[in-house]
Amino acid sequence: MKNLSSVNTDWLNPVLVKEVRQFFHNKLFLSLVGGLLGLQLLLLFIFNLTFDDWKNGSDAGKIFIGIDTALMYVCVFGICAWGAMQRFCTERSSKELDFSNITLLTPFQIVAGKLASTLVIWVLVAALCLPFMTAAYFFRNVTPGDILSIFGIGIVPMLIVIQAALFCGALGKKWAQAIFVYFCFQIVSFLVGVAIASLFETKAKWDIFWLLQGGGAVMFLVLFAATVELITPPFANRMFVLRLLLVILMIPVLGVIPWAKKFSQDVQMVICCFPLGIFGILALLNCCDRDEPGGRVLARVPRNIIGRICHYLLSSNRTGGVILGLLLLAVFGGTMAVLGCFYSKSLIMLAFGVGAYALLYSELAIILHRAIPQIPGWVLFIIVFIMLGCMPMLLSLEKNTQAYDIFVSPFSLFNVKGKPHIFDYHFWIAPAAAFLAGVPFIAQMILTFKDYRAPGLQE
């Protein structure tokens, strides 16, 4: 018989093993699981007592599964999301406990191990709920498809919540917990609400449901990549993977443009969120980036000119990030112009205008940061957004000014009468200003690109 101690277990992520052990040593885990089992028994007892009253109702099983599933996700939120965020935040706030400082594991392995541990606990909690879900068959009129649909609605949103918790924990700051709570209430709850509404309407809107699920999967990938890059050493090429991912995600967005005008208004609004998210994340990344690429980044610069240009645009440096955003904006607008979306009054033009405002604000924030380096770039980005985006709209309420005429704010685009079209100059102010503010960055790239090469290949 083969000795079990000789079995090679190097493939097992050590972070996964450590995190699972810490879950079981946590009082929060034991208390929430015990409370979940007790509440499920109480729920089953109440339904059994009132079963005679439910016989004539056809939704008893669905209601039972819905309540049981909600209890399960609340338990998963408390254990897998909140608990994992607290532990990761504690590790990141202390250099002695931070894995990125004391281990040879890559940042990807660290984040993947923590995510895998939460999925293991999630499966365990779900296994505890399955015996109670089978009781729904005794309440009649419940099919396996109903169970899967009710249970499956929360899978993608819960993945987003868990990864967002890991991202906020990677910041290593206590105030990041407030950002996490705000994100859950404002973003994830909205996605879940719209998904449920789209399925349980009189005529199920499956196109909106699957678009939201796809958008949630994209959000999960972006948060995962952002978490990996967040714990990557500052002198490494932290922005490369994120920017490359956003460029790849722009491809299906451009592919949907020809059919944008054929979709309903609700579907068009969901589609608009994809390019808006891409431009918004690009703008924020530019503000969080550094000006100089650094030696480790230059060491990996390709020798050919095309490779050097692509590497310059995708790697860690603010100038390349700004130019990349302007190029994507130009490609996005050019695709709509060629395909006639400007003349068809498509709602996707909103993404073009608001995306231009996001890039413009990031350019202004970078210029301010270079003048005031003591203030972080992302803080200046928020300040610029509040001062130019929000404050003029609030002041217009007191002075009875038409929001339509406040050109510095992206909210003015939402007050255009009817759908946008090419002859409305409001949609060209922000793109023109963004490209005008990008001229110094383009000039900087032209002046410094000759030195953007590996140190041993300097001319």
XYZ file of N, CA and C in Angstrom, residues 79-224:
438
model
N -19.858 35.105 6.522
C -18.661 34.284 6.695
C -17.644 34.547 5.596
N -18.064 34.336 4.350
C -17.119 34.357 3.223
C -16.712 35.769 2.817
N -17.614 36.728 2.930
C -17.298 38.092 2.493
C -16.747 38.929 3.649
N -17.567 39.136 4.666
C -17.159 40.027 5.743
C -15.990 39.444 6.540
N -16.062 38.171 6.858
C -14.976 37.559 7.619
C -13.665 37.542 6.856
N -13.721 37.203 5.560
C -12.504 37.182 4.744
C -11.926 38.580 4.590
N -12.784 39.584 4.460
C -12.294 40.960 4.330
C -11.598 41.413 5.617
N -12.186 41.119 6.764
C -11.579 41.509 8.037
C -10.201 40.865 8.201
N -10.089 39.587 7.868
C -8.820 38.886 8.037
C -7.771 39.416 7.059
N -8.149 39.644 5.808
C -7.223 40.154 4.809
C -6.776 41.570 5.162
N -7.697 42.373 5.683
C -7.359 43.742 6.071
C -6.344 43.742 7.215
N -6.523 42.816 8.167
C -5.575 42.718 9.279
C -4.190 42.297 8.781
N -4.155 41.373 7.838
C -2.875 40.923 7.300
C -2.172 42.039 6.540
N -2.912 42.777 5.737
C -2.303 43.812 4.917
C -1.862 45.025 5.736
N -2.499 45.245 6.875
C -2.127 46.390 7.696
C -0.855 46.152 8.495
N -0.400 44.884 8.546
C 0.830 44.554 9.275
C 1.806 43.890 8.320
N 3.018 44.437 8.212
C 4.014 43.871 7.314
C 4.469 42.483 7.754
N 4.347 42.196 9.053
C 4.756 40.883 9.544
C 3.778 39.787 9.135
N 2.514 40.150 8.856
C 1.498 39.169 8.490
C 1.178 39.175 7.007
N 1.673 40.167 6.273
C 1.335 40.308 4.854
C 2.032 39.221 4.037
N 1.239 38.399 3.337
C 1.796 37.323 2.536
C 2.707 37.835 1.427
N 2.381 38.981 0.867
C 3.179 39.497 -0.245
C 4.590 39.868 0.180
N 4.835 39.977 1.503
C 6.157 40.331 2.010
C 6.933 39.150 2.578
N 6.240 38.061 2.945
C 6.915 36.973 3.668
C 6.820 35.638 2.945
N 6.384 35.606 1.700
C 6.246 34.338 1.006
C 6.741 34.466 -0.428
N 7.062 33.305 -1.018
C 7.464 33.263 -2.425
C 6.270 33.076 -3.350
N 5.077 32.959 -2.796
C 3.881 32.834 -3.620
C 3.644 34.125 -4.400
N 3.139 33.982 -5.604
C 2.829 35.149 -6.424
C 1.538 35.800 -5.928
N 1.328 37.073 -6.229
C 0.060 37.716 -5.843
C -1.158 36.980 -6.384
N -1.057 36.431 -7.595
C -2.180 35.666 -8.143
C -2.491 34.455 -7.266
N -1.472 33.731 -6.813
C -1.692 32.565 -5.972
C -2.303 32.951 -4.630
N -1.899 34.075 -4.091
C -2.446 34.521 -2.804
C -3.931 34.826 -2.931
N -4.299 35.619 -3.936
C -5.707 35.991 -4.113
C -6.535 34.774 -4.511
N -5.987 33.924 -5.394
C -6.719 32.722 -5.806
C -6.943 31.787 -4.628
N -5.960 31.664 -3.736
C -6.124 30.811 -2.563
C -7.195 31.335 -1.626
N -7.220 32.639 -1.396
C -8.249 33.220 -0.531
C -9.634 33.085 -1.157
N -9.733 33.296 -2.467
C -11.020 33.137 -3.130
C -11.477 31.687 -3.086
N -10.564 30.746 -3.335
C -10.926 29.327 -3.309
C -11.398 28.900 -1.932
N -10.791 29.438 -0.873
C -11.219 29.075 0.480
C -12.651 29.530 0.753
N -13.011 30.720 0.271
C -14.385 31.183 0.452
C -15.370 30.327 -0.333
N -14.957 29.845 -1.513
C -15.836 28.975 -2.301
C -16.029 27.631 -1.615
N -14.983 27.126 -0.960
C -15.112 25.867 -0.217
C -16.122 26.018 0.917
N -16.036 27.106 1.663
C -16.985 27.345 2.753
C -18.388 27.567 2.202
N -18.480 28.242 1.062
C -19.784 28.456 0.426
C -20.419 27.111 0.077
N -19.660 26.210 -0.502
C -20.192 24.884 -0.848
C -20.634 24.146 0.418
N -19.878 24.282 1.485
C -20.248 23.634 2.741
C -21.574 24.176 3.275
N -21.726 25.491 3.269
C -22.974 26.091 3.746
C -24.143 25.681 2.853
N -23.912 25.651 1.524
C -24.970 25.226 0.605
C -25.366 23.774 0.859
N -24.393 22.924 1.186
C -24.690 21.523 1.478
C -25.557 21.392 2.731
N -25.381 22.301 3.690
C -26.212 22.283 4.885
C -27.654 22.704 4.578
N -27.832 23.478 3.518
C -29.170 23.959 3.167
C -29.914 23.005 2.232
N -29.204 22.153 1.511
C -29.860 21.279 0.524
C -30.912 20.355 1.132
N -30.649 19.711 2.290
C -31.713 18.852 2.850
C -32.998 19.611 3.145
N -32.898 20.858 3.555
C -34.100 21.636 3.830
C -34.796 22.053 2.544
N -34.001 22.298 1.476
C -34.618 22.670 0.201
C -35.422 21.524 -0.398
N -34.985 20.294 -0.141
C -35.755 19.152 -0.656
C -37.131 19.066 -0.028
N -37.303 19.673 1.144
C -38.622 19.671 1.787
C -39.634 20.478 0.991
N -39.152 21.334 0.084
C -40.078 22.148 -0.711
C -40.954 21.293 -1.613
N -40.504 20.079 -1.952
C -41.311 19.206 -2.802
C -42.619 18.810 -2.112
N -42.632 18.816 -0.784
C -43.847 18.456 -0.073
C -44.891 19.562 -0.126
N -44.479 20.741 -0.556
C -45.423 21.849 -0.681
C -45.971 21.962 -2.103
N -45.577 21.018 -2.964
C -46.166 20.880 -4.307
C -45.780 22.031 -5.244
N -46.025 21.722 -6.528
C -45.862 22.708 -7.608
C -44.468 23.339 -7.641
N -43.450 22.555 -7.306
C -42.071 23.020 -7.362
C -41.276 22.057 -8.227
N -40.574 22.582 -9.187
C -39.768 21.770 -10.093
C -38.288 22.011 -9.816
N -37.426 21.103 -10.263
C -35.983 21.362 -10.118
C -35.541 22.655 -10.792
N -36.216 23.011 -11.881
C -35.883 24.270 -12.547
C -36.159 25.473 -11.668
N -37.246 25.411 -10.877
C -37.534 26.509 -9.954
C -36.441 26.650 -8.894
N -35.990 25.502 -8.365
C -34.945 25.529 -7.350
C -33.660 26.107 -7.928
N -33.290 25.655 -9.132
C -32.058 26.135 -9.746
C -32.135 27.620 -10.079
N -33.292 28.074 -10.559
C -33.417 29.484 -10.935
C -33.356 30.388 -9.702
N -34.067 29.997 -8.621
C -34.049 30.817 -7.409
C -32.668 30.801 -6.766
N -32.053 29.611 -6.724
C -30.726 29.500 -6.134
C -29.665 30.194 -6.993
N -29.823 30.091 -8.328
C -28.786 30.598 -9.232
C -28.775 32.096 -9.408
N -29.872 32.781 -9.055
C -29.910 34.237 -9.224
C -28.808 34.918 -8.428
N -28.488 34.366 -7.269
C -27.526 35.029 -6.396
C -26.087 34.589 -6.559
N -25.807 33.645 -7.462
C -24.439 33.118 -7.565
C -23.465 34.192 -8.032
N -23.762 34.816 -9.179
C -22.849 35.838 -9.708
C -22.763 37.055 -8.793
N -23.892 37.582 -8.290
C -23.757 38.708 -7.349
C -22.957 38.363 -6.095
N -23.105 37.138 -5.575
C -22.343 36.780 -4.386
C -20.861 36.645 -4.700
N -20.526 36.160 -5.899
C -19.119 36.136 -6.305
C -18.548 37.549 -6.352
N -19.340 38.488 -6.860
C -18.900 39.880 -6.903
C -18.691 40.409 -5.492
N -19.616 40.095 -4.590
C -19.514 40.568 -3.205
C -18.254 40.015 -2.545
N -17.982 38.729 -2.730
C -16.802 38.119 -2.105
C -15.525 38.733 -2.659
N -15.462 38.902 -3.991
C -14.256 39.473 -4.568
C -14.101 40.940 -4.197
N -15.218 41.671 -4.101
C -15.145 43.061 -3.645
C -14.655 43.135 -2.201
N -15.050 42.150 -1.384
C -14.573 42.111 -0.002
C -13.063 41.876 0.039
N -12.575 40.974 -0.804
C -11.130 40.735 -0.857
C -10.386 41.972 -1.360
N -10.981 42.674 -2.319
C -10.351 43.896 -2.826
C -10.249 44.949 -1.730
N -11.343 45.163 -0.986
C -11.312 46.154 0.091
C -10.373 45.705 1.206
N -10.309 44.385 1.460
C -9.369 43.899 2.455
C -7.926 44.100 2.033
N -7.663 43.997 0.725
C -6.301 44.191 0.221
C -5.825 45.622 0.394
N -6.752 46.563 0.549
C -6.352 47.946 0.794
C -5.694 48.107 2.161
N -6.037 47.215 3.100
C -5.420 47.261 4.420
C -5.845 48.445 5.267
N -6.997 49.046 4.954
C -7.481 50.210 5.694
C -8.874 49.913 6.247
N -9.118 50.401 7.469
C -10.421 50.174 8.088
C -11.539 50.892 7.348
N -11.217 52.077 6.775
C -12.267 52.817 6.082
C -12.730 52.117 4.815
N -11.961 51.136 4.336
C -12.374 50.396 3.144
C -13.635 49.573 3.402
N -13.929 49.269 4.671
C -15.140 48.528 4.989
C -16.383 49.342 4.652
N -16.301 50.659 4.840
C -17.426 51.520 4.473
C -17.644 51.515 2.963
N -16.555 51.505 2.202
C -16.678 51.423 0.740
C -17.337 50.114 0.338
N -16.968 49.033 1.016
C -17.555 47.725 0.710
C -19.057 47.714 0.977
N -19.475 48.267 2.109
C -20.905 48.308 2.430
C -21.657 49.151 1.407
N -21.078 50.299 1.034
C -21.718 51.146 0.027
C -21.824 50.421 -1.312
N -20.771 49.700 -1.690
C -20.780 48.961 -2.946
C -21.877 47.902 -2.950
N -22.041 47.207 -1.842
C -23.049 46.149 -1.768
C -24.463 46.718 -1.891
N -24.713 47.837 -1.220
C -26.059 48.397 -1.226
C -26.390 49.109 -2.538
N -25.410 49.774 -3.143
C -25.687 50.589 -4.311
C -25.534 49.822 -5.629
N -24.594 48.885 -5.695
C -24.310 48.200 -6.952
C -24.900 46.798 -6.966
N -24.500 45.976 -6.003
C -24.906 44.572 -6.026
C -26.401 44.425 -5.778
N -26.935 45.170 -4.825
C -28.372 45.065 -4.568
C -29.188 45.493 -5.789
N -28.683 46.484 -6.522
C -29.371 46.917 -7.751
C -29.347 45.809 -8.799
N -28.185 45.147 -8.971
C -28.098 44.063 -9.942
C -29.038 42.916 -9.590
N -29.090 42.554 -8.317
C -29.970 41.470 -7.888
C -31.427 41.851 -8.081
N -31.777 43.087 -7.718
C -33.162 43.524 -7.868
C -33.625 43.523 -9.311
N -32.791 44.033 -10.217
C -33.166 44.063 -11.632
C -33.238 42.650 -12.201
N -32.320 41.768 -11.794
C -32.337 40.390 -12.279
C -33.594 39.665 -11.831
N -33.983 39.843 -10.564
C -35.197 39.199 -10.074
C -36.429 39.761 -10.773
N -36.462 41.081 -10.944
C -37.604 41.702 -11.610
C -37.725 41.244 -13.059
N -36.589 41.064 -13.732
C -36.629 40.653 -15.137
C -37.130 39.230 -15.302
N -36.952 38.386 -14.280
C -37.388 36.996 -14.384
C -38.824 36.784 -13.922
N -39.263 37.549 -12.933
C -40.563 37.302 -12.324
C -41.630 38.260 -12.818
N -41.344 38.963 -13.903
C -42.390 39.749 -14.535
C -43.345 38.832 -15.298
N -44.439 39.412 -15.755
C -45.418 38.612 -16.493
C -44.780 37.939 -17.698
N -43.939 38.673 -18.399
C -43.171 38.119 -19.511
C -41.697 38.262 -19.172
N -41.066 37.134 -18.850
C -39.671 37.160 -18.393
C -38.767 37.781 -19.455
N -37.927 38.713 -19.027
C -36.975 39.364 -19.929
C -35.620 38.689 -19.779
N -35.447 37.581 -20.486
C -34.226 36.804 -20.353
C -33.015 37.536 -20.914
N -33.240 38.413 -21.908
C -32.090 39.132 -22.466
C -31.461 40.045 -21.423
N -32.290 40.757 -20.649
C -31.754 41.610 -19.597
C -31.095 40.779 -18.507
N -31.719 39.656 -18.155
C -31.166 38.804 -17.099
C -29.773 38.312 -17.471
N -29.603 37.795 -18.682
C -28.300 37.257 -19.076
C -27.279 38.356 -19.310
N -27.735 39.536 -19.738
C -26.809 40.660 -19.845
C -26.270 41.053 -18.473
N -27.158 41.053 -17.476
C -26.715 41.380 -16.118
C -25.779 40.313 -15.570
N -26.071 39.048 -15.867
C -25.176 37.985 -15.412
C -23.811 38.097 -16.084
N -23.821 38.398 -17.389
C -22.553 38.584 -18.087
C -21.795 39.792 -17.570
N -22.522 40.880 -17.310
C -21.874 42.058 -16.742
C -21.320 41.790 -15.358
N -22.045 40.984 -14.577
C -21.533 40.618 -13.255
C -20.270 39.786 -13.345
N -20.222 38.861 -14.311
C -19.009 38.057 -14.494
C -17.823 38.932 -14.894
N -18.073 39.923 -15.756
C -17.009 40.856 -16.140
C -16.543 41.664 -14.933
N -17.488 42.130 -14.111
C -17.133 42.879 -12.909
C -16.299 42.021 -11.969
N -16.639 40.742 -11.861
C -15.863 39.834 -11.015
C -14.430 39.707 -11.525
N -14.255 39.553 -12.841
C -12.906 39.433 -13.402
C -12.093 40.706 -13.160
N -12.727 41.861 -13.330
C -12.016 43.124 -13.123
C -11.614 43.275 -11.656
N -12.518 42.926 -10.743
C -12.194 43.023 -9.315
C -11.088 42.041 -8.940
N -11.113 40.846 -9.528
C -10.063 39.869 -9.245
C -8.708 40.385 -9.720
